[in-house]
CSV table of C-alpha atoms in Angstrom, one decimal:
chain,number,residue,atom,x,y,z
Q,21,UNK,CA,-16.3,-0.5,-0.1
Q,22,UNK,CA,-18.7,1.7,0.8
Q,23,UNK,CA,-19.7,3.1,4.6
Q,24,UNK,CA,-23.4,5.2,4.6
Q,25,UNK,CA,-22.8,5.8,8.7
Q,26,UNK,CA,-20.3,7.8,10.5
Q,27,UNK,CA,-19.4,7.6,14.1
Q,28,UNK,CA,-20.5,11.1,16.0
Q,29,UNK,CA,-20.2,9.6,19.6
Q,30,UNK,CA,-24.4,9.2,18.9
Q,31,UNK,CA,-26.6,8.3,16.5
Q,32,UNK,CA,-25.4,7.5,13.0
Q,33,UNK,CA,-25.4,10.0,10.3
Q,34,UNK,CA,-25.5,9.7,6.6
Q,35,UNK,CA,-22.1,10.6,5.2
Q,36,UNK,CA,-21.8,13.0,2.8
Q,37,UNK,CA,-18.8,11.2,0.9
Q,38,UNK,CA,-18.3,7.6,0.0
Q,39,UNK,CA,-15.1,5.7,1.2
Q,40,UNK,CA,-12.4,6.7,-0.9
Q,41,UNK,CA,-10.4,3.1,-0.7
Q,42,UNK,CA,-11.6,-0.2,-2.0
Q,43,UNK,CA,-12.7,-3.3,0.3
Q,44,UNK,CA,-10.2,-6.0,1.3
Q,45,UNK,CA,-10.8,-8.8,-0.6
Q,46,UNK,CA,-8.6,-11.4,-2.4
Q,47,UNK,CA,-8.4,-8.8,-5.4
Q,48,UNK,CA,-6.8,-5.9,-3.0
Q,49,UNK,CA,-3.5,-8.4,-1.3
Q,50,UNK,CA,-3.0,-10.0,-5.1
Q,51,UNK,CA,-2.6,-6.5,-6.4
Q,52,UNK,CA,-1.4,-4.9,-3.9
Q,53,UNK,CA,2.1,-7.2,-4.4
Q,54,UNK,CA,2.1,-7.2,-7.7
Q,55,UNK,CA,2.5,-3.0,-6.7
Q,56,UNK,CA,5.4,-3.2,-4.2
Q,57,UNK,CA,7.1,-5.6,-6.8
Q,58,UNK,CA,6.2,-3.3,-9.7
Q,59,UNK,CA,7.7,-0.3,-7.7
Q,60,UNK,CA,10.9,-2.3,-7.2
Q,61,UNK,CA,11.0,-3.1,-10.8
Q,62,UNK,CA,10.6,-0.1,-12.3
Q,63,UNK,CA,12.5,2.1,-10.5
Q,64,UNK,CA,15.3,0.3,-11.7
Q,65,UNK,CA,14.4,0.3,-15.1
Q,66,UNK,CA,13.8,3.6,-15.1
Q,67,UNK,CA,16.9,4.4,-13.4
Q,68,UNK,CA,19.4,2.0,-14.8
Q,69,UNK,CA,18.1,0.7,-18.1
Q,70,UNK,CA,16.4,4.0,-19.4
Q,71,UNK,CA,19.8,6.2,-18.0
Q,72,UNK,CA,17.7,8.7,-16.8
Q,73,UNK,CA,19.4,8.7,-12.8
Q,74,UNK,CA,18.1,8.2,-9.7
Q,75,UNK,CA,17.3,12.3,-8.8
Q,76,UNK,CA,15.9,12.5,-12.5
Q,77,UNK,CA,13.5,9.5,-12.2
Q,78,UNK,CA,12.4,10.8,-9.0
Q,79,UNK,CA,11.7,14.3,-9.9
Q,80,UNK,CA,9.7,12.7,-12.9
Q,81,UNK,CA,8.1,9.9,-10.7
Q,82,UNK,CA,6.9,12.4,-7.7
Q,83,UNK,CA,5.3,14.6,-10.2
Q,84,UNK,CA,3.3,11.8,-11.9
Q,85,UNK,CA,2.5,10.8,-8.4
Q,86,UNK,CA,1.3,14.5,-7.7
Q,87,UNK,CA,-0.9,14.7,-10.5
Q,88,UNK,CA,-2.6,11.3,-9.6
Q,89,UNK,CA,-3.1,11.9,-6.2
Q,90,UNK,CA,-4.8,15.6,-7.2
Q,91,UNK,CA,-7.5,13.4,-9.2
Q,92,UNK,CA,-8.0,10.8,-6.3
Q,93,UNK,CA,-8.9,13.2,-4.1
Q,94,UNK,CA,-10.8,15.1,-6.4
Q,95,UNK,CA,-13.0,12.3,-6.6
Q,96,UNK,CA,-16.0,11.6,-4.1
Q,97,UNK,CA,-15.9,8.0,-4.5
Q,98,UNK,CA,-13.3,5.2,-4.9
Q,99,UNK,CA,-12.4,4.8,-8.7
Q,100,UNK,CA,-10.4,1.5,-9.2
Q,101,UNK,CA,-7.8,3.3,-11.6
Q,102,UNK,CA,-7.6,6.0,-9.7
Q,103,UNK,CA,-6.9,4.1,-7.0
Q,104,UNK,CA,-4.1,1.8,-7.8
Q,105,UNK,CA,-2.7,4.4,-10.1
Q,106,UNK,CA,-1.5,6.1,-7.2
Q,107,UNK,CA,-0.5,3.2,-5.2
Q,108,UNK,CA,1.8,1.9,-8.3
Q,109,UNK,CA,2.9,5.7,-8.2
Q,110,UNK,CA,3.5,5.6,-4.5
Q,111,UNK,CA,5.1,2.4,-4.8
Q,112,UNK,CA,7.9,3.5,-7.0
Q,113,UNK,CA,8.2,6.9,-5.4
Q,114,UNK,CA,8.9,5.2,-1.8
Q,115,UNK,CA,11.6,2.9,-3.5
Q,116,UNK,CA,12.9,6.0,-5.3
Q,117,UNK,CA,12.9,7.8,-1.7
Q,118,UNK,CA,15.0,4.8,0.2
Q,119,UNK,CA,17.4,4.5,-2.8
Q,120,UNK,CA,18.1,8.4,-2.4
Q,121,UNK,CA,18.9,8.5,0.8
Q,122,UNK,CA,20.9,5.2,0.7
Q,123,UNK,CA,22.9,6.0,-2.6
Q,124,UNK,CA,23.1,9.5,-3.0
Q,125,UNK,CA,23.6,10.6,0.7
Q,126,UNK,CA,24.9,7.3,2.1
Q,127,UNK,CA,22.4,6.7,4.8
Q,128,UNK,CA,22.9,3.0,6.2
Q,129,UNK,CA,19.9,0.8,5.3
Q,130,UNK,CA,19.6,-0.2,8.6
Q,131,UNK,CA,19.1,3.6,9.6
Q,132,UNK,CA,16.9,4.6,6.7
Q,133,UNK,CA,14.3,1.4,7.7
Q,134,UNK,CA,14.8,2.9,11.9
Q,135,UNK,CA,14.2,6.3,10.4
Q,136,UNK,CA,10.7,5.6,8.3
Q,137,UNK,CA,9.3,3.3,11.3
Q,138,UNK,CA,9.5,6.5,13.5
Q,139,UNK,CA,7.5,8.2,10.4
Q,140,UNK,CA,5.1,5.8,10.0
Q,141,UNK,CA,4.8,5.2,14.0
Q,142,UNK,CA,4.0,9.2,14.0
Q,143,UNK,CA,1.9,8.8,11.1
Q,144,UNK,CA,-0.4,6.6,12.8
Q,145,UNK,CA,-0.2,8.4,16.2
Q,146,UNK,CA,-1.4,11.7,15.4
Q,147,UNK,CA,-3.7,10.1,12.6
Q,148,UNK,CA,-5.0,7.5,15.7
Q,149,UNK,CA,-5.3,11.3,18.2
Q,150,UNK,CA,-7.2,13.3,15.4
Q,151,UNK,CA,-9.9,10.7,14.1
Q,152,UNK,CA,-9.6,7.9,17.1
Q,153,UNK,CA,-9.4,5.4,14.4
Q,154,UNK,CA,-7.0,3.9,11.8
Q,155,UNK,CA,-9.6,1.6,9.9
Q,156,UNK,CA,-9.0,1.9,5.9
Q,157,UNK,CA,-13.5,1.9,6.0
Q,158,UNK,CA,-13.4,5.3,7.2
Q,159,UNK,CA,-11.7,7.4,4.8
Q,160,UNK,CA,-14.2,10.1,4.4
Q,161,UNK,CA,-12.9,13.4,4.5
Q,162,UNK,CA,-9.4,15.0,2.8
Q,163,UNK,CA,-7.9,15.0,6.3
Q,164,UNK,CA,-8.1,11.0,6.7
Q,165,UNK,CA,-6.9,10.4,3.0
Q,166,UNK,CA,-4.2,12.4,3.7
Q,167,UNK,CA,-2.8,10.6,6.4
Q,168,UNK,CA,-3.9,7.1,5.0
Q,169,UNK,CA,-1.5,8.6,1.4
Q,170,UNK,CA,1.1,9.8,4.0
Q,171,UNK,CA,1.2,5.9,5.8
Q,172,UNK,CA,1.2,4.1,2.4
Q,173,UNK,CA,4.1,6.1,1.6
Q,174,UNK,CA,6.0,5.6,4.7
Q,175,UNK,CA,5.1,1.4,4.5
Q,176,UNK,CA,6.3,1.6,0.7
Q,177,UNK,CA,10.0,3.4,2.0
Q,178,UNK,CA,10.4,1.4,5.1
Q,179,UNK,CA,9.4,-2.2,2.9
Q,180,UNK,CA,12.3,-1.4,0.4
Q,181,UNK,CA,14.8,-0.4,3.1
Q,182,UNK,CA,13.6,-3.8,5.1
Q,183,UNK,CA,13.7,-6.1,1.9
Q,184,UNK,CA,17.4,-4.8,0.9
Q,185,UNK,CA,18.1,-4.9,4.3
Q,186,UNK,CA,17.2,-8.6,4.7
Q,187,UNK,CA,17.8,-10.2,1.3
Q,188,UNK,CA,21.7,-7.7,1.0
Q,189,UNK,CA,23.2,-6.8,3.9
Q,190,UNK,CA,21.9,-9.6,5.9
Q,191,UNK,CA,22.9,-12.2,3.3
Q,192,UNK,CA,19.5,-14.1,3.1
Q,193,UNK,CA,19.3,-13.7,-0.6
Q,194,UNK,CA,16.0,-12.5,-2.9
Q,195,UNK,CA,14.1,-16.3,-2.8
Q,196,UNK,CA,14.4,-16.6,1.0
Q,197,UNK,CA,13.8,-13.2,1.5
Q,198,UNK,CA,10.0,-13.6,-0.4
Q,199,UNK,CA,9.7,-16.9,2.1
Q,200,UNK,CA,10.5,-15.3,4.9
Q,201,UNK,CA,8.3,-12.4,4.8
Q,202,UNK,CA,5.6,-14.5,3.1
Q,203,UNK,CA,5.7,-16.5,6.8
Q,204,UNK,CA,5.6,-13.5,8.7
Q,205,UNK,CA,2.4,-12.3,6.6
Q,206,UNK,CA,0.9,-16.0,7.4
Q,207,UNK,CA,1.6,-15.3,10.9
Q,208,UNK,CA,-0.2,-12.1,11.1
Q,209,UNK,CA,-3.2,-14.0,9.6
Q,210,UNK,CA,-3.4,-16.4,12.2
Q,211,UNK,CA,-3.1,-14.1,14.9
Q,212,UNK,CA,-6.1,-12.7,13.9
Q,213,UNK,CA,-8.1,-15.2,13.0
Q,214,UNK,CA,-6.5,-17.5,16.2
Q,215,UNK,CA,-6.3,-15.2,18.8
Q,216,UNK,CA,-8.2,-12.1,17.8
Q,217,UNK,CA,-5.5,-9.8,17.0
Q,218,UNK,CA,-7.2,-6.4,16.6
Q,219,UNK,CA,-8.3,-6.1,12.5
Q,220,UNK,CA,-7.1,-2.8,12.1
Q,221,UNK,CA,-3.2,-3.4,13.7
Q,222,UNK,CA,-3.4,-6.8,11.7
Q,223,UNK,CA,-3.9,-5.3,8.6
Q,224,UNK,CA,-1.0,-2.6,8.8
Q,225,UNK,CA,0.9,-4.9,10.0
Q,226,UNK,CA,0.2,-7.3,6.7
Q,227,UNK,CA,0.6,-4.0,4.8
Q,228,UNK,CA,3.5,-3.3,5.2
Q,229,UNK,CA,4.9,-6.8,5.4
Q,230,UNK,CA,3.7,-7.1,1.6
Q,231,UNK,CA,5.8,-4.3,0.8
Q,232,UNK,CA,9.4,-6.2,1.4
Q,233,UNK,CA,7.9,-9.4,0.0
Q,234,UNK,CA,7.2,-7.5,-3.0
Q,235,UNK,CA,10.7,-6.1,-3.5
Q,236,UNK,CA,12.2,-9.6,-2.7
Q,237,UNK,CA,10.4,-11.2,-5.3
Q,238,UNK,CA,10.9,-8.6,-7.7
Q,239,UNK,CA,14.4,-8.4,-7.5
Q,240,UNK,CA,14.3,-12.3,-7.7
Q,241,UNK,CA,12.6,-12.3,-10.9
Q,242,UNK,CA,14.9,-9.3,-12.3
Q,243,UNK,CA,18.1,-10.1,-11.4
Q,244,UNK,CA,20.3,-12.2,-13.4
Q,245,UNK,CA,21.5,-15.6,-12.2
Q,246,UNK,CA,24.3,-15.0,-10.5
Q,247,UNK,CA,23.0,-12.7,-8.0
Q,248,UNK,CA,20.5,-14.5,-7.4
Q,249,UNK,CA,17.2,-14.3,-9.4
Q,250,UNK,CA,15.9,-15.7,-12.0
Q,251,UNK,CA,17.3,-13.5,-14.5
Q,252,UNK,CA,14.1,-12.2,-16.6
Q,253,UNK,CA,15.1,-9.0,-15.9
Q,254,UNK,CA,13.0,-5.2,-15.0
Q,255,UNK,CA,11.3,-4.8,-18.5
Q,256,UNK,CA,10.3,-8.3,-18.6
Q,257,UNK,CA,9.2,-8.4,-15.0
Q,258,UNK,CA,7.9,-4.6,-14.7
Q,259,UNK,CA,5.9,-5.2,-18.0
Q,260,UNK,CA,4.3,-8.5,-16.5
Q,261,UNK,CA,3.4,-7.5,-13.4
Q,262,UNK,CA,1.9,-3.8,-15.0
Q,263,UNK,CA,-0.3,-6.1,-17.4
Q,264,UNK,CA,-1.7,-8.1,-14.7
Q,265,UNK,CA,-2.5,-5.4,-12.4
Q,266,UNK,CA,-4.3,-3.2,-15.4
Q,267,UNK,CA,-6.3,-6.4,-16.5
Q,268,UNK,CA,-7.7,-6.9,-12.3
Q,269,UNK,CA,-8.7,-3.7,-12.2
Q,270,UNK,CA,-10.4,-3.8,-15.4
Q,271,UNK,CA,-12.2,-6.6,-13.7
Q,272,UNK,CA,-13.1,-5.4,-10.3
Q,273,UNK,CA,-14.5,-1.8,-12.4
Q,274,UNK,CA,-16.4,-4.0,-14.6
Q,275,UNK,CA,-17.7,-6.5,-11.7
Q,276,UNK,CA,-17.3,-3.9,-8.8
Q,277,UNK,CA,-16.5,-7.0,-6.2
Q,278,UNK,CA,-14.3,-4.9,-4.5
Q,279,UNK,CA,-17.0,-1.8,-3.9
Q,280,UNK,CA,-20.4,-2.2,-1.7
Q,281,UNK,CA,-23.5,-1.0,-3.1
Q,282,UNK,CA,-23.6,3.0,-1.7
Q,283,UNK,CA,-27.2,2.2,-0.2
Q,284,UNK,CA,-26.3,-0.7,1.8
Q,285,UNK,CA,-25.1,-1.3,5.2
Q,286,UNK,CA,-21.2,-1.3,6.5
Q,287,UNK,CA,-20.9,-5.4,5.6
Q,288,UNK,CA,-19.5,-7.8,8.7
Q,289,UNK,CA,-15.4,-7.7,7.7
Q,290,UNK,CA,-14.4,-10.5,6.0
Q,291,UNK,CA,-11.0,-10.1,5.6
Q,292,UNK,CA,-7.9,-8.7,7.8
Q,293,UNK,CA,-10.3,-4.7,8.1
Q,294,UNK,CA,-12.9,-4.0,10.3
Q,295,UNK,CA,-14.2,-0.6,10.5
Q,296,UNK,CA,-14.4,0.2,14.2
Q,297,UNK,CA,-15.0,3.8,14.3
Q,298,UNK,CA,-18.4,3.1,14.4
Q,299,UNK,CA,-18.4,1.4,18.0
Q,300,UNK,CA,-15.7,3.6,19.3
Q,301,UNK,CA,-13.4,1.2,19.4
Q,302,UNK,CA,-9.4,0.5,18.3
């Protein structure tokens, strides 16, 4: 998406860089599972299957992450493989994160997920103090994409502590798990579209609700029977979900349904986002 006005408390100016994320559509929540589960997934291939241990496949995983996030802010514009380069980046990199502290230093899940909700809570706070908006249609300048990179990693680490959290220690298992957070994501939904819930707390809220869905139905697709899932395992399911995402982004930079025309008009939301830094408000 696209925004040609920026909010300067009086009249609208042209902006001198394009919105560096992509609209909300359809397109962006599809893929933006298949991410969490694909961050789930291949951290433990790459872990477990590939030997390469959890501090080694996070050394190698940040650095890829580095060098992706160099290029997308480089760019001026948002680039759909840029884009969700990063965000399957990210997505393993917050997994790798949780799994570090939980494994390696024994940190209790239920801490770890305490501990990144005070991140991401600070995240938004001094994000919400500097800019006096949190809207994913206003990422204009470096400063904003750097906190909206910082948030996405905080959702990604608190999801996976949440999911292992819910569908482990609390017993619920992988399938109910999905279902459960599946529901909560319905519920944020409705409480938008029902009673108005503010667009921008709405969609963090979804966000990082997607996040343990993912994992839950990635480690139900991976894990073997008796534990659970369905058995097919993190090549098969990592390898999946990977061709899926790179064929819908293929699509949306071929058809550009998830971008707005640079000349046009902020569009009325149409989805869970509505960029209110141009009236001032939340």
């Amino acid at each position: 998406m696209t925004i040609t006005t920026e909010w300067s408390g009086a009249a609208p100016t042209r902006r001198q860089m394009l919105n560096k994320v992509p609209e909300v559509t359809v397109y962006f929540w599809i893929i933006k599972v298949l991410c969490t589960t694909v961050g789930e997934t291949a951290a433990d291939f790459l872990n477990s299957n590939l030997d390469l241990g959890l501090t080694n496949t996070t050394y190698i995983m940040a650095g890829l992450l580095i060098i992706t996030l160099f290029f997308q802010f480089m760019v001026k514009k948002y680039v759909p493989a840029i884009y969700w380069m990063a965000v399957v980046l990210i997505s393993v990199v917050g997994t790798l994160v949780t799994d570090n502290l939980t494994d390696n230093f024994g940190v209790p899940l239920a801490t770890t997920a305490v501990l990144f909700a005070v991140a991401l809570a600070a995240t938004f706070a001094i994000w919400f103090a500097s800019e006096k908006t949190l809207s994913i249609h206003s990422i204009v300048t470096v400063r904003r994409e750097a906190f909206y990179w910082a948030a996405i990693l905080f959702t990604f680490a608190l999801g996976t502590a949440a999911g292992d959290l819910t569908a482990e220690q609390l017993g619920l298992g992988y399938w109910v798990s999905t279902v459960v957070f599946g529901a909560l994501i319905a519920l944020v939904a409705l409480a938008h579209t029902g009673i108005r819930l503010n667009a921008v707390v709405a969609f963090w809220i979804a966000y990082i609700l997607t996040r343990p869905l993912g994992a839950s139905l990635g480690d139900y697709l991976s894990q073997p029977g008796d534990e659970g899932g369905l058995g097919l395992g993190t090549v098969g399911t990592s390898a999946l979900f990977l061709v899926t995402i790179s064929a819908l982004v293929a699509f949306l930079s071929f058809t550009r349904k998830d971008q707005t025309d640079p000349g046009a008009a902020e569009p009325v939301a149409r989805d869970l986002v509505r960029d209110t830094s141009e009236t001032g408000q939340y």
